[in-house]
Coordinates of C-alpha atoms in Angstrom, one line a residue:
M97 CA 64.5 44.3 -42.8
P98 CA 62.1 45.7 -45.4
A99 CA 58.9 47.2 -44.0
N100 CA 56.6 44.4 -45.4
K101 CA 58.8 41.7 -44.0
Q102 CA 58.8 43.4 -40.6
H103 CA 55.0 43.5 -40.8
I104 CA 54.8 39.8 -41.4
D105 CA 57.4 39.1 -38.7
Y106 CA 55.4 41.1 -36.1
L107 CA 52.2 39.3 -37.1
S108 CA 53.9 36.0 -36.6
K109 CA 55.0 37.0 -33.1
T110 CA 51.3 37.7 -32.2
L111 CA 50.5 34.2 -33.2
T112 CA 53.4 32.9 -31.0
Q113 CA 52.0 34.9 -28.1
A114 CA 48.5 33.6 -28.7
Q115 CA 49.7 30.0 -28.7
Q116 CA 51.0 30.6 -25.2
A117 CA 47.5 31.7 -24.2
Q118 CA 45.7 28.6 -25.4
P119 CA 46.2 26.4 -22.2
V120 CA 45.4 29.2 -19.8
C121 CA 42.7 31.6 -21.1
P122 CA 39.5 29.6 -21.8
P123 CA 36.7 30.6 -22.1
N124 CA 38.3 33.7 -23.4
P125 CA 39.8 33.5 -26.9
A126 CA 43.6 32.9 -27.2
V127 CA 44.8 36.3 -28.3
G128 CA 48.4 37.6 -28.7
C129 CA 49.6 41.2 -29.0
V130 CA 52.9 42.9 -29.8
I131 CA 53.8 46.6 -29.6
V132 CA 56.3 48.2 -32.1
S133 CA 57.8 51.6 -31.6
P134 CA 57.6 54.3 -34.3
E135 CA 61.2 53.3 -35.2
G136 CA 60.2 49.7 -35.9
K137 CA 61.5 48.2 -32.6
L138 CA 59.6 45.5 -30.7
I139 CA 59.0 47.0 -27.3
G140 CA 56.3 44.9 -25.8
Q141 CA 54.4 41.7 -26.1
G142 CA 51.8 39.7 -24.2
H143 CA 48.9 37.3 -24.4
T144 CA 45.5 36.8 -22.7
Q145 CA 45.7 35.5 -19.2
A146 CA 43.5 33.2 -17.1
T147 CA 39.8 34.1 -16.8
G148 CA 39.4 37.5 -15.1
G149 CA 43.0 38.4 -15.8
P150 CA 44.4 40.9 -18.3
H151 CA 43.9 40.5 -22.0
A152 CA 46.7 40.5 -24.5
E153 CA 46.8 44.2 -25.2
V154 CA 47.1 45.1 -21.5
M155 CA 49.8 42.5 -21.0
A156 CA 51.8 43.9 -24.0
L157 CA 51.4 47.5 -22.8
R158 CA 52.6 46.5 -19.3
D159 CA 55.6 44.8 -21.0
V160 CA 56.3 48.1 -22.8
V161 CA 56.5 49.9 -19.4
S162 CA 58.6 47.1 -17.8
N163 CA 61.0 47.5 -20.7
G164 CA 61.4 51.2 -19.9
Q165 CA 59.7 52.2 -23.2
S166 CA 56.7 54.3 -24.2
A167 CA 53.8 53.2 -26.5
V168 CA 53.1 56.8 -27.7
G169 CA 53.0 56.7 -31.5
A170 CA 53.6 52.9 -31.5
T171 CA 51.8 50.3 -33.6
A172 CA 50.0 47.5 -31.9
Y173 CA 49.6 44.1 -33.7
V174 CA 46.8 41.9 -32.3
T175 CA 45.2 38.7 -33.4
L176 CA 41.6 39.7 -32.5
E177 CA 39.8 43.0 -32.5
P178 CA 40.3 44.7 -29.1
C179 CA 37.2 44.5 -26.9
A180 CA 35.1 47.7 -26.4
H181 CA 32.9 46.5 -23.5
F182 CA 33.2 46.0 -19.8
G183 CA 33.1 42.3 -19.1
R184 CA 35.4 40.5 -16.6
T185 CA 37.9 43.2 -17.4
P186 CA 37.8 46.8 -18.7
P187 CA 37.8 47.4 -22.5
C188 CA 41.2 46.9 -24.1
C189 CA 40.4 49.7 -26.5
H190 CA 40.6 52.1 -23.6
A191 CA 44.0 50.9 -22.7
L192 CA 45.3 51.3 -26.3
I193 CA 43.7 54.8 -26.5
D194 CA 45.1 55.9 -23.2
A195 CA 48.6 54.6 -24.2
K196 CA 48.3 56.9 -27.3
V197 CA 49.3 54.3 -29.9
A198 CA 49.1 55.5 -33.4
K199 CA 48.1 52.4 -35.3
V200 CA 46.5 49.0 -34.6
V201 CA 46.8 46.1 -37.0
I202 CA 44.1 43.5 -36.4
A203 CA 44.1 39.9 -37.8
L204 CA 40.4 39.2 -37.2
L205 CA 37.3 41.1 -36.2
D206 CA 35.6 39.8 -33.1
P207 CA 32.5 37.7 -33.8
N208 CA 31.2 38.3 -30.2
P209 CA 28.1 40.5 -30.6
L210 CA 29.3 42.6 -27.6
V211 CA 32.3 43.6 -29.8
A212 CA 31.7 42.9 -33.5
G213 CA 33.1 46.1 -35.0
K214 CA 32.6 48.3 -31.9
G215 CA 36.3 48.0 -31.0
L216 CA 37.3 49.0 -34.5
A217 CA 35.0 52.0 -34.4
M218 CA 36.1 53.1 -30.9
L219 CA 39.8 53.1 -32.0
Q220 CA 39.0 55.0 -35.2
Q221 CA 37.0 57.6 -33.3
A222 CA 40.0 58.2 -31.1
G223 CA 42.1 59.0 -34.2
I224 CA 44.0 55.7 -34.3
V225 CA 44.7 54.2 -37.7
V226 CA 43.3 50.7 -37.9
E227 CA 44.2 48.0 -40.4
V228 CA 42.2 44.7 -40.6
L229 CA 43.8 41.9 -42.5
P230 CA 41.8 40.3 -45.4
I231 CA 40.1 37.2 -44.1
D232 CA 42.1 35.0 -46.4
H233 CA 45.4 36.4 -45.3
S234 CA 47.6 33.6 -44.0
H235 CA 47.9 35.2 -40.5
A236 CA 44.2 35.8 -40.3
V237 CA 43.6 32.1 -41.2
A238 CA 46.1 31.0 -38.6
A239 CA 44.6 33.2 -35.9
K240 CA 41.1 31.8 -36.5
E241 CA 42.5 28.3 -36.1
Q242 CA 43.9 29.3 -32.7
M243 CA 40.5 30.6 -31.7
I244 CA 38.2 28.2 -33.7
G245 CA 36.3 27.1 -30.6
F246 CA 35.5 30.7 -29.7
F247 CA 34.4 31.5 -33.2
S248 CA 32.2 28.3 -33.2
R249 CA 30.5 29.3 -29.9
M250 CA 29.9 32.9 -31.0
V251 CA 28.7 32.1 -34.6
R252 CA 27.2 28.6 -34.4
K253 CA 26.2 28.7 -30.7
T254 CA 27.9 25.3 -30.1
P255 CA 31.5 24.3 -29.1
W256 CA 34.0 23.1 -31.6
V257 CA 34.0 19.3 -31.2
R258 CA 37.3 17.5 -31.6
V259 CA 37.4 13.7 -31.1
K260 CA 40.7 12.3 -30.0
I261 CA 41.5 8.7 -30.8
A262 CA 44.6 6.6 -30.2
A263 CA 44.8 3.5 -32.4
S264 CA 46.9 0.9 -34.1
L265 CA 47.8 1.2 -37.8
D266 CA 44.8 -1.0 -38.6
G267 CA 42.4 1.3 -36.7
K268 CA 41.9 -0.6 -33.4
T269 CA 41.7 1.3 -30.2
A270 CA 41.9 -1.8 -27.9
L271 CA 42.0 -5.6 -28.0
L272 CA 38.7 -7.5 -27.9
N273 CA 39.3 -8.0 -24.2
G274 CA 39.4 -4.2 -23.7
Q275 CA 43.2 -3.9 -23.1
S276 CA 44.4 -0.6 -24.6
Q277 CA 47.3 0.5 -22.4
W278 CA 49.4 1.4 -24.1
I279 CA 48.9 1.4 -27.9
T280 CA 50.7 4.7 -28.5
S281 CA 54.0 6.0 -27.3
P282 CA 54.7 8.2 -24.2
A283 CA 55.4 11.1 -26.5
A284 CA 52.0 10.8 -28.1
R285 CA 50.2 10.5 -24.7
E286 CA 52.0 13.7 -23.5
D287 CA 51.0 15.5 -26.7
G288 CA 47.4 14.4 -26.1
H289 CA 47.5 16.0 -22.7
R290 CA 48.6 19.3 -24.3
W291 CA 45.4 19.1 -26.5
R292 CA 43.4 18.4 -23.3
A293 CA 44.9 21.5 -21.7
Q294 CA 43.6 23.9 -24.3
A295 CA 40.1 22.4 -24.2
G296 CA 37.1 24.2 -22.8
A297 CA 35.9 20.8 -21.5
I298 CA 36.7 17.1 -21.8
L299 CA 33.9 14.8 -22.8
T300 CA 33.5 11.0 -22.3
G301 CA 30.7 8.5 -21.9
V302 CA 29.6 6.5 -18.9
G303 CA 30.8 3.3 -20.8
T304 CA 34.4 4.6 -20.6
V305 CA 33.9 5.5 -16.9
L306 CA 32.7 2.0 -16.1
A307 CA 35.2 0.2 -18.2
D308 CA 38.4 2.2 -17.4
D309 CA 37.7 4.2 -14.3
P310 CA 39.8 7.1 -15.8
V311 CA 40.7 10.4 -14.2
L312 CA 40.6 12.3 -17.5
N313 CA 42.4 15.4 -16.3
V314 CA 45.5 17.2 -17.6
R315 CA 48.8 15.7 -16.6
L316 CA 51.8 17.5 -18.1
T317 CA 55.5 17.7 -17.4
A318 CA 56.7 20.2 -14.8
N319 CA 57.5 22.9 -17.4
D320 CA 54.2 22.5 -19.2
A321 CA 52.3 22.4 -16.0
A322 CA 53.7 25.8 -15.0
S323 CA 52.0 27.3 -18.0
S324 CA 48.7 25.3 -17.6
P325 CA 47.3 25.7 -14.1
R326 CA 43.7 25.0 -15.1
Q327 CA 41.9 21.7 -15.3
P328 CA 39.2 21.8 -18.0
P329 CA 35.7 20.7 -16.8
L330 CA 34.8 17.0 -17.3
V331 CA 31.6 16.2 -19.1
I332 CA 30.0 12.7 -18.9
V333 CA 27.2 11.5 -21.1
D334 CA 25.2 9.2 -18.8
S335 CA 21.6 8.7 -19.8
Q336 CA 20.7 6.4 -16.9
L337 CA 23.1 7.8 -14.2
R338 CA 25.4 4.8 -13.9
T339 CA 28.4 6.8 -13.0
P340 CA 29.8 5.3 -9.7
C341 CA 30.1 7.7 -6.8
D342 CA 33.4 6.1 -6.0
A343 CA 34.8 6.7 -9.5
R344 CA 38.4 8.0 -9.5
L345 CA 37.3 11.1 -11.4
F346 CA 35.8 12.4 -8.1
A347 CA 38.9 11.6 -6.1
T348 CA 40.2 15.2 -5.7
N349 CA 40.7 14.6 -2.0
N350 CA 42.4 11.2 -2.4
I351 CA 46.0 11.5 -1.4
A352 CA 47.1 9.1 -4.1
L353 CA 45.4 11.2 -6.7
Q354 CA 45.9 14.7 -5.3
A355 CA 49.0 15.5 -7.3
I356 CA 47.3 14.7 -10.6
N357 CA 43.9 16.1 -9.8
T358 CA 44.7 19.5 -8.5
P359 CA 43.3 22.1 -8.9
S360 CA 39.8 20.7 -8.7
R361 CA 37.5 21.0 -11.8
A362 CA 33.8 21.1 -12.6
I363 CA 32.1 17.8 -13.5
F364 CA 28.9 18.0 -15.6
I365 CA 26.8 14.8 -16.0
Y366 CA 24.1 14.9 -18.8
T367 CA 21.3 12.5 -18.2
N368 CA 17.6 11.6 -18.9
S369 CA 17.3 9.9 -15.5
P370 CA 14.8 11.2 -12.9
D371 CA 16.5 9.2 -10.2
K372 CA 16.6 11.9 -7.4
K373 CA 18.5 9.7 -5.0
K374 CA 21.4 9.1 -7.5
I375 CA 21.3 12.8 -8.5
T376 CA 21.7 13.8 -4.9
A377 CA 24.5 11.3 -4.3
L378 CA 26.4 12.6 -7.4
E379 CA 25.9 16.2 -6.5
A380 CA 27.3 15.4 -3.1
K381 CA 30.5 14.4 -4.8
G382 CA 30.6 17.8 -6.5
A383 CA 29.0 16.9 -9.9
V384 CA 26.5 19.1 -11.6
V385 CA 23.7 16.8 -13.0
I386 CA 21.9 18.2 -16.0
Q387 CA 18.6 16.7 -17.0
L388 CA 17.8 17.3 -20.6
A389 CA 14.2 17.4 -21.7
T390 CA 13.0 14.0 -23.2
D391 CA 9.8 12.2 -23.8
A392 CA 11.6 8.8 -23.3
P393 CA 13.6 8.5 -20.2
Q394 CA 15.3 5.3 -21.6
A395 CA 16.4 7.2 -24.7
P396 CA 20.0 8.3 -25.3
V397 CA 21.0 11.8 -24.2
N398 CA 20.1 14.4 -26.8
L399 CA 23.7 15.3 -27.9
S400 CA 22.6 18.4 -29.9
A401 CA 20.9 19.8 -26.8
M402 CA 23.9 19.0 -24.7
L403 CA 26.2 21.0 -27.0
L404 CA 23.9 24.0 -26.9
D405 CA 23.9 23.9 -23.1
L406 CA 27.7 23.6 -23.0
A407 CA 28.0 26.7 -25.2
Q408 CA 25.8 28.5 -22.6
R409 CA 28.4 27.4 -20.1
E410 CA 31.1 29.1 -22.2
V411 CA 32.8 25.9 -23.5
N412 CA 34.6 26.8 -26.7
E413 CA 36.4 23.5 -27.6
L414 CA 35.0 20.2 -26.6
H415 CA 37.7 17.5 -26.5
V416 CA 36.2 14.1 -26.8
E417 CA 37.9 11.0 -25.3
A418 CA 35.3 8.3 -25.5
G419 CA 34.5 4.9 -26.9
A420 CA 33.3 3.8 -30.3
T421 CA 29.7 4.0 -29.3
L422 CA 29.6 7.7 -28.3
N423 CA 32.0 8.6 -31.1
G424 CA 29.6 7.0 -33.5
A425 CA 26.6 8.7 -32.0
L426 CA 28.3 12.1 -32.4
L427 CA 29.2 11.3 -36.0
D428 CA 25.7 10.0 -36.9
A429 CA 24.3 13.3 -35.4
G430 CA 26.6 15.4 -37.6
L431 CA 28.2 16.9 -34.5
I432 CA 31.9 16.2 -35.0
D433 CA 34.1 18.9 -36.4
E434 CA 37.5 17.1 -36.5
F435 CA 39.4 14.1 -35.4
L436 CA 42.7 14.1 -33.6
V437 CA 44.1 10.6 -34.3
Y438 CA 47.3 9.1 -33.0
L439 CA 48.3 6.0 -35.1
A440 CA 50.9 3.6 -33.6
P441 CA 53.1 1.4 -35.9
K442 CA 51.3 -1.7 -34.7
L443 CA 48.8 -4.2 -36.1
L444 CA 46.3 -5.6 -33.6
G445 CA 44.1 -7.6 -35.9
Q446 CA 40.7 -8.2 -34.2
G447 CA 39.9 -5.5 -31.7
R448 CA 37.7 -2.5 -30.9
S449 CA 37.1 0.0 -33.6
M450 CA 37.4 3.8 -33.5
V451 CA 33.8 4.5 -34.3
E452 CA 30.6 2.5 -34.3
T453 CA 28.2 4.1 -36.7
S454 CA 25.3 3.2 -38.8
G455 CA 26.4 1.2 -41.9
L456 CA 26.6 2.9 -45.3
T457 CA 25.0 1.5 -48.4
A458 CA 27.2 3.4 -50.8
L459 CA 30.8 4.9 -50.6
S460 CA 29.4 8.2 -51.8
K461 CA 27.7 8.5 -48.4
A462 CA 30.9 8.4 -46.5
S463 CA 31.7 11.5 -44.4
P464 CA 33.9 13.8 -46.4
L465 CA 37.1 14.5 -44.5
E466 CA 40.3 16.5 -45.2
F467 CA 43.7 16.2 -43.7
K468 CA 44.8 19.4 -41.8
S469 CA 48.1 18.1 -40.6
V470 CA 50.2 14.9 -40.5
T471 CA 52.9 15.0 -37.8
M472 CA 55.3 12.5 -36.3
V473 CA 55.0 12.4 -32.5
G474 CA 57.6 10.1 -31.0
D475 CA 57.1 6.8 -32.9
D476 CA 53.5 7.6 -33.8
V477 CA 51.8 9.7 -36.5
R478 CA 49.4 12.4 -35.4
L479 CA 46.6 13.2 -37.8
L480 CA 44.4 16.2 -37.6
V481 CA 41.5 15.4 -39.9
R482 CA 38.6 17.8 -40.4
V483 CA 35.1 17.2 -41.6
S484 CA 34.9 19.1 -44.8
G485 CA 33.2 22.5 -44.6
R486 CA 32.8 22.5 -40.8
D487 CA 35.1 25.6 -40.4
Q488 CA 33.1 27.7 -42.8
F489 CA 31.6 30.2 -40.3

């Protein structure tokens, strides 16, 4: 194929590799890499592994060796600037330099201050030709979408906040009596678990915990589960510490729940309550109780402060599955980046809404949104809807 078409094809393969990294690599960014021989043959590919494991470049170079090939003089295509610092793993730049590749094509420079151009400089100093895609290149844009939580945490110092909602066509998430299982199809519910799997953490409110007693973990089919061994941390907004100590979300040792709640996960509870007895009881169940500074113990949890704290805990994408009250509080505070909405072909009439927010006095004050994608999932429609301008960082 023509050289330019080959170039595009290899870049596409890096995105495919990065997609495989999304469920396993948080808090690291989802990065993909392919290695191409001087003759234009794909000789290795790989993606970032679980925390503490090899990054994409190392996995691709290992694949070269396992294929009986050599990376000398090869071109490496990678979705993010190779790291130049010692973190949980050695610098990927060293691996590429030691392998004697001739060229590295990078979709995006790393916004992490520990890298931020240092990888580019290190490769160039070693005599390697480096090409960085224009930021508006389609593959650069796609790569940023795959790592949007990482970019958010590095640049904005807060996670990317995605609110997931399952609703009827007339926008109801439950009947007035609270019944909601199941509005959407099994296919939509399984798809929702894939979005959970790539999250840095899953957020809910104590109201949902009290009403539904949910587990809120990742439950995938056998094939998907093999590629997603991690359970994202659970975050609960609970200003007055009403979370029951016998809630199912703590039941990691319960035989009935063991299969769906393994491996165990971190549970963070954000509160204003000074109730030391309840804090001790929840911590005994394995929760980390975080008291945010407040002048009014009865006030709602400071959601902006919570997001800053979660970023410090290396949460890139915060996947929200909560009720209308918490959804509304996040929206009123200007903290939501996008909505992941599953609409079922059903009409419920009176019922519970998606979001409870302060009323508007004019249509011009409505939150400006833009559709990112509209996809059929089973019998339902999946909408990815972004708050306009939230990805401009």
